[in-house]
mmCIF file of C-alpha atoms and ligand atoms in Angstrom:
data_model
loop_
_atom_site.group_PDB
_atom_site.id
_atom_site.type_symbol
_atom_site.label_atom_id
_atom_site.label_comp_id
_atom_site.label_asym_id
_atom_site.label_seq_id
_atom_site.Cartn_x
_atom_site.Cartn_y
_atom_site.Cartn_z
ATOM 1 C CA MET W 1 53.452 141.700 120.059
ATOM 2 C CA ASN W 2 49.878 140.692 121.178
ATOM 3 C CA CYS W 3 49.504 137.884 123.776
ATOM 4 C CA ILE W 4 46.397 135.771 124.473
ATOM 5 C CA HIS W 5 46.246 133.075 127.130
ATOM 6 C CA PHE W 6 43.771 130.349 127.646
ATOM 7 C CA ASP W 7 43.487 128.054 130.763
ATOM 8 C CA GLU W 8 42.531 125.340 128.389
ATOM 9 C CA ILE W 9 41.901 124.985 124.739
ATOM 10 C CA ASP W 10 41.740 122.252 122.104
ATOM 11 C CA SER W 11 44.868 123.463 120.291
ATOM 12 C CA THR W 12 46.598 126.795 120.037
ATOM 13 C CA ASN W 13 47.459 126.103 116.310
ATOM 14 C CA LYS W 14 43.764 125.527 115.653
ATOM 15 C CA TYR W 15 42.836 128.742 117.474
ATOM 16 C CA LEU W 16 45.079 130.661 115.099
ATOM 17 C CA LYS W 17 43.754 128.864 112.053
ATOM 18 C CA ASP W 18 40.161 129.661 113.025
ATOM 19 C CA ASN W 19 40.876 133.318 113.972
ATOM 20 C CA PHE W 20 43.891 134.471 111.856
ATOM 21 C CA GLU W 21 41.749 137.050 109.919
ATOM 22 C CA THR W 22 40.994 139.193 112.975
ATOM 23 C CA LEU W 23 44.277 138.750 114.869
ATOM 24 C CA GLU W 24 47.392 140.788 114.306
ATOM 25 C CA ASN W 25 50.769 139.703 113.008
ATOM 26 C CA PHE W 26 52.807 138.266 115.910
ATOM 27 C CA THR W 27 49.977 137.354 118.098
ATOM 28 C CA PHE W 28 51.253 134.762 120.631
ATOM 29 C CA VAL W 29 48.527 132.390 121.954
ATOM 30 C CA SER W 30 49.458 130.260 124.838
ATOM 31 C CA THR W 31 47.622 127.762 127.149
ATOM 32 C CA ASP W 32 48.100 125.637 130.304
ATOM 33 C CA TYR W 33 46.537 122.602 128.708
ATOM 34 C CA GLN W 34 45.433 121.393 125.188
ATOM 35 C CA SER W 35 42.686 118.821 125.031
ATOM 36 C CA SER W 36 43.629 117.999 121.456
ATOM 37 C CA GLY W 37 47.281 119.047 120.968
ATOM 38 C CA LYS W 38 48.544 118.256 117.522
ATOM 39 C CA GLY W 39 51.963 116.949 116.597
ATOM 40 C CA ARG W 40 53.488 116.466 113.136
ATOM 41 C CA GLU W 41 52.343 113.677 110.883
ATOM 42 C CA ASN W 42 48.941 113.589 112.591
ATOM 43 C CA ARG W 43 50.395 112.531 115.857
ATOM 44 C CA VAL W 44 49.121 113.901 119.196
ATOM 45 C CA TRP W 45 51.190 116.244 121.320
ATOM 46 C CA LEU W 46 50.896 115.213 125.025
ATOM 47 C CA SER W 47 51.551 117.769 127.773
ATOM 48 C CA LYS W 48 50.547 117.704 131.395
ATOM 49 C CA LYS W 49 48.594 120.711 132.681
ATOM 50 C CA PHE W 50 50.675 123.643 134.116
ATOM 51 C CA GLU W 51 53.964 121.816 133.402
ATOM 52 C CA ASN W 52 55.148 122.992 129.941
ATOM 53 C CA LEU W 53 54.951 125.823 127.463
ATOM 54 C CA LEU W 54 52.376 125.345 124.748
ATOM 55 C CA PHE W 55 51.962 128.251 122.322
ATOM 56 C CA SER W 56 51.504 129.347 118.722
ATOM 57 C CA ILE W 57 52.723 132.398 116.906
ATOM 58 C CA LEU W 58 50.662 133.982 114.196
ATOM 59 C CA ILE W 59 52.776 135.135 111.159
ATOM 60 C CA LYS W 60 51.091 137.436 108.589
ATOM 61 C CA ASP W 61 54.102 139.532 107.583
ATOM 62 C CA LYS W 62 54.465 139.011 103.897
ATOM 63 C CA LEU W 63 58.273 138.803 103.919
ATOM 64 C CA LEU W 64 58.193 136.114 106.702
ATOM 65 C CA LEU W 65 55.464 134.206 104.832
ATOM 66 C CA LYS W 66 57.840 133.969 101.906
ATOM 67 C CA LYS W 67 60.277 132.116 104.226
ATOM 68 C CA PHE W 68 57.725 129.435 104.980
ATOM 69 C CA ASN W 69 60.070 126.633 104.085
ATOM 70 C CA VAL W 70 62.705 127.706 106.681
ATOM 71 C CA LEU W 71 60.516 129.176 109.351
ATOM 72 C CA SER W 72 60.399 125.875 111.358
ATOM 73 C CA ILE W 73 64.191 125.414 111.301
ATOM 74 C CA GLY W 74 64.651 129.124 112.079
ATOM 75 C CA THR W 75 62.346 128.919 115.105
ATOM 76 C CA ALA W 76 63.925 125.675 116.251
ATOM 77 C CA THR W 77 67.242 127.365 116.120
ATOM 78 C CA LEU W 78 66.053 130.380 118.175
ATOM 79 C CA ILE W 79 64.618 127.970 120.789
ATOM 80 C CA ALA W 80 67.896 126.015 120.973
ATOM 81 C CA ARG W 81 69.866 129.248 121.399
ATOM 82 C CA PHE W 82 67.389 130.294 124.152
ATOM 83 C CA LEU W 83 67.869 126.908 125.956
ATOM 84 C CA GLU W 84 71.625 127.324 125.863
ATOM 85 C CA LEU W 85 71.266 130.775 127.420
ATOM 86 C CA LYS W 86 69.242 129.199 130.080
ATOM 87 C CA GLY W 87 72.141 126.880 130.888
ATOM 88 C CA LEU W 88 71.221 123.659 129.160
ATOM 89 C CA LYS W 89 74.118 121.556 127.756
ATOM 90 C CA ASN W 90 74.284 119.373 124.680
ATOM 91 C CA VAL W 91 71.409 121.198 122.893
ATOM 92 C CA SER W 92 71.019 120.353 119.271
ATOM 93 C CA VAL W 93 68.486 121.018 116.446
ATOM 94 C CA LYS W 94 67.031 118.040 114.639
ATOM 95 C CA TRP W 95 66.376 119.256 111.117
ATOM 96 C CA PRO W 96 63.712 120.481 110.281
ATOM 97 C CA ASN W 97 61.860 121.319 113.469
ATOM 98 C CA ASP W 98 62.737 119.651 116.743
ATOM 99 C CA VAL W 99 65.191 120.612 119.561
ATOM 100 C CA TYR W 100 66.936 117.832 121.320
ATOM 101 C CA VAL W 101 69.034 117.691 124.502
ATOM 102 C CA ASN W 102 71.279 114.819 125.192
ATOM 103 C CA ASP W 103 69.581 112.647 122.468
ATOM 104 C CA LYS W 104 66.065 113.297 123.743
ATOM 105 C CA LYS W 105 63.397 115.641 122.400
ATOM 106 C CA ILE W 106 62.688 118.716 124.478
ATOM 107 C CA CYS W 107 60.738 120.747 121.900
ATOM 108 C CA GLY W 108 58.664 120.070 118.843
ATOM 109 C CA ILE W 109 57.385 122.607 116.233
ATOM 110 C CA LEU W 110 54.343 122.344 114.001
ATOM 111 C CA LEU W 111 53.922 124.796 111.116
ATOM 112 C CA GLU W 112 50.363 125.116 109.652
ATOM 113 C CA GLY W 113 48.469 127.555 107.565
ATOM 114 C CA ASN W 114 48.182 128.892 104.113
ATOM 115 C CA VAL W 115 51.346 130.647 102.872
ATOM 116 C CA ASP W 116 49.442 133.242 100.894
ATOM 117 C CA LYS W 117 47.658 134.416 104.153
ATOM 118 C CA PHE W 118 49.093 133.294 107.427
ATOM 119 C CA LEU W 119 51.141 130.735 109.237
ATOM 120 C CA ALA W 120 50.834 129.422 112.795
ATOM 121 C CA ILE W 121 54.103 128.289 114.283
ATOM 122 C CA GLY W 122 53.097 125.955 117.072
ATOM 123 C CA VAL W 123 55.643 125.245 119.835
ATOM 124 C CA GLY W 124 55.634 122.651 122.584
ATOM 125 C CA LEU W 125 58.493 123.043 124.984
ATOM 126 C CA ASN W 126 58.810 120.551 127.780
ATOM 127 C CA VAL W 127 59.654 122.604 130.939
ATOM 128 C CA ASN W 128 58.757 121.006 134.296
ATOM 129 C CA GLN W 129 57.365 117.633 133.246
ATOM 130 C CA THR W 130 59.450 114.826 134.366
ATOM 131 C CA LEU W 131 57.073 111.930 134.059
ATOM 132 C CA PHE W 132 56.253 111.048 130.524
ATOM 133 C CA ASP W 133 53.896 108.147 130.623
ATOM 134 C CA GLY W 134 52.248 108.366 127.252
ATOM 135 C CA ASP W 135 53.338 106.664 124.036
ATOM 136 C CA TYR W 136 56.302 108.636 122.729
ATOM 137 C CA ARG W 137 58.060 107.883 119.403
ATOM 138 C CA VAL W 138 61.278 109.417 120.707
ATOM 139 C CA ASN W 139 62.439 109.717 124.263
ATOM 140 C CA PRO W 140 61.280 113.067 125.720
ATOM 141 C CA THR W 141 63.090 115.247 128.223
ATOM 142 C CA SER W 142 62.474 118.623 129.805
ATOM 143 C CA MET W 143 64.305 121.664 131.254
ATOM 144 C CA LYS W 144 63.714 120.375 134.736
ATOM 145 C CA THR W 145 64.977 116.861 133.896
ATOM 146 C CA GLU W 146 68.226 118.374 132.411
ATOM 147 C CA LEU W 147 68.726 121.236 134.877
ATOM 148 C CA LYS W 148 67.682 119.227 137.910
ATOM 149 C CA GLU W 149 65.637 122.089 139.207
ATOM 150 C CA ASP W 150 62.113 123.666 138.804
ATOM 151 C CA VAL W 151 61.770 126.399 136.286
ATOM 152 C CA ASN W 152 59.359 129.308 136.753
ATOM 153 C CA LEU W 153 56.969 128.842 133.872
ATOM 154 C CA GLU W 154 55.466 132.368 133.742
ATOM 155 C CA SER W 155 58.791 134.187 133.641
ATOM 156 C CA LEU W 156 60.150 131.630 131.197
ATOM 157 C CA GLU W 157 57.202 132.352 128.909
ATOM 158 C CA VAL W 158 57.659 136.021 129.048
ATOM 159 C CA GLU W 159 61.476 135.756 128.369
ATOM 160 C CA LEU W 160 60.988 133.253 125.499
ATOM 161 C CA PHE W 161 58.307 135.333 123.700
ATOM 162 C CA GLU W 162 60.547 138.402 123.976
ATOM 163 C CA PHE W 163 63.436 136.466 122.659
ATOM 164 C CA ILE W 164 61.518 135.083 119.684
ATOM 165 C CA PHE W 165 59.851 138.411 119.024
ATOM 166 C CA LYS W 166 63.200 140.172 118.882
ATOM 167 C CA HIS W 167 64.840 137.650 116.556
ATOM 168 C CA ILE W 168 62.099 136.505 114.231
ATOM 169 C CA ASN W 169 62.855 138.594 111.276
ATOM 170 C CA GLN W 170 64.755 138.543 108.028
ATOM 171 C CA LYS W 171 68.107 138.572 109.926
ATOM 172 C CA LEU W 172 67.285 135.198 111.345
ATOM 173 C CA PHE W 173 67.939 133.597 107.961
ATOM 174 C CA THR W 174 71.511 134.608 107.666
ATOM 175 C CA LYS W 175 74.995 133.345 108.715
ATOM 176 C CA LYS W 176 74.502 133.383 112.410
ATOM 177 C CA THR W 177 71.639 130.827 112.145
ATOM 178 C CA TYR W 178 73.519 128.850 109.493
ATOM 179 C CA ASP W 179 76.727 128.752 111.789
ATOM 180 C CA PHE W 180 74.618 127.708 114.780
ATOM 181 C CA LEU W 181 72.844 124.984 112.898
ATOM 182 C CA ASN W 182 76.084 123.550 111.564
ATOM 183 C CA SER W 183 77.543 123.426 115.071
ATOM 184 C CA HIS W 184 74.409 122.055 116.596
ATOM 185 C CA ASN W 185 73.110 119.585 113.998
ATOM 186 C CA TYR W 186 71.654 116.519 115.721
ATOM 187 C CA LEU W 187 71.666 114.585 112.444
ATOM 188 C CA LEU W 188 75.339 115.249 111.516
ATOM 189 C CA ASN W 189 77.071 112.004 110.432
ATOM 190 C CA LYS W 190 73.970 109.972 111.073
ATOM 191 C CA LYS W 191 72.619 107.602 108.339
ATOM 192 C CA VAL W 192 69.130 108.736 107.395
ATOM 193 C CA LYS W 193 66.427 108.099 104.790
ATOM 194 C CA ALA W 194 64.198 110.811 103.313
ATOM 195 C CA GLY W 195 61.815 109.564 100.726
ATOM 196 C CA ASN W 196 63.921 107.492 98.381
ATOM 197 C CA ILE W 197 67.191 109.077 99.405
ATOM 198 C CA THR W 198 69.408 107.215 101.847
ATOM 199 C CA GLY W 199 72.809 108.459 103.118
ATOM 200 C CA ILE W 200 74.903 110.167 105.671
ATOM 201 C CA VAL W 201 74.110 113.658 106.750
ATOM 202 C CA ASN W 202 76.955 115.971 105.845
ATOM 203 C CA GLY W 203 75.624 119.279 107.015
ATOM 204 C CA ILE W 204 73.023 122.015 106.336
ATOM 205 C CA THR W 205 73.254 124.230 103.289
ATOM 206 C CA LYS W 206 73.224 128.031 103.196
ATOM 207 C CA GLU W 207 69.523 127.666 102.311
ATOM 208 C CA PHE W 208 69.020 125.620 105.430
ATOM 209 C CA GLU W 209 68.363 122.375 103.598
ATOM 210 C CA LEU W 210 69.665 119.113 104.938
ATOM 211 C CA LEU W 211 72.513 117.712 103.001
ATOM 212 C CA ILE W 212 72.279 113.908 102.707
ATOM 213 C CA GLY W 213 75.436 112.764 100.926
ATOM 214 C CA ASP W 214 75.543 115.620 98.320
ATOM 215 C CA VAL W 215 71.775 115.822 97.907
ATOM 216 C CA PRO W 216 70.088 118.895 99.504
ATOM 217 C CA ILE W 217 66.658 117.957 100.868
ATOM 218 C CA ASN W 218 64.105 120.649 101.941
ATOM 219 C CA SER W 219 60.788 119.191 102.986
ATOM 220 C CA LEU W 220 60.645 115.529 103.867
ATOM 221 C CA GLU W 221 60.298 113.568 107.087
ATOM 222 C CA ILE W 222 63.665 112.195 108.068
ATOM 223 C CA LEU W 223 64.055 108.611 109.367
ATOM 224 C CA ILE W 224 67.223 107.873 111.300
ATOM 225 C CA LEU W 225 68.523 104.464 110.304
HETATM 226 C C1 BTN I 1 55.885 117.694 116.861
HETATM 227 O O1 BTN I 1 55.209 116.707 116.493
HETATM 228 O O2 BTN I 1 57.099 117.563 117.234
HETATM 229 C C2 BTN I 1 55.248 119.127 116.858
HETATM 230 C C3 BTN I 1 54.630 119.402 118.109
HETATM 231 C C4 BTN I 1 53.908 120.743 118.195
HETATM 232 C C5 BTN I 1 53.147 121.024 119.471
HETATM 233 C C6 BTN I 1 52.643 122.313 119.606
HETATM 234 S S1 BTN I 1 51.957 122.598 121.182
HETATM 235 C C7 BTN I 1 51.264 124.175 120.653
HETATM 236 C C8 BTN I 1 50.834 123.957 119.220
HETATM 237 N N1 BTN I 1 49.428 123.556 119.259
HETATM 238 C C9 BTN I 1 49.278 122.285 118.860
HETATM 239 O O3 BTN I 1 48.214 121.677 118.810
HETATM 240 N N2 BTN I 1 50.457 121.792 118.433
HETATM 241 C C10 BTN I 1 51.538 122.780 118.636
#
């Protein structure tokens, strides 16, 4: 594992996209503040300075690149497991890439890159921020809001990077993750729309697709109805 930290940067995902050729597989790049943090669907990712974890992981390993369609959900599952280990209750994974606690979003993941060469897994985890005064599509929460105590950001970062580094391999895409997802599926039994498919979420398949009715979905934005 190689770690790089910036006091401030436009976006850690962009840094990896600009520099992937010279950086090694499993480079973790983190920052205290992003001036141009990117969310999914061209949204912005807002995060107050020194309050949260903002980082991206560079993936160049050929076998992991082949798992590009399940890398987001795999990483979201790891973060949800980590948050449970840290004592958070009611943690769930919102397929395909968010982590929720008590119906609020605590972590978002943005996967970018070119599957033939590299992927940047960008993670924004709300840690000590308790005032969210921007424009949020879903209600945000943070570890501090849920645990009702301050979290040491530096040691959390070290622990989380080690946890991800230890578990982000082919074994991640096996039964343990499948079982965790099915017991922590935020969308379970909710009515959703994905493209032109509308229905009730019945679970997650062994291939980590979302099951809407009996239709497996693997790459669309999900709207809760
Ligand atoms: C989402 O919309 O839920 C995804 C948010 C991803 C935010 C992270 S923060 C670190 C990395 N750099 C970015 O610009 N975005 C991701």
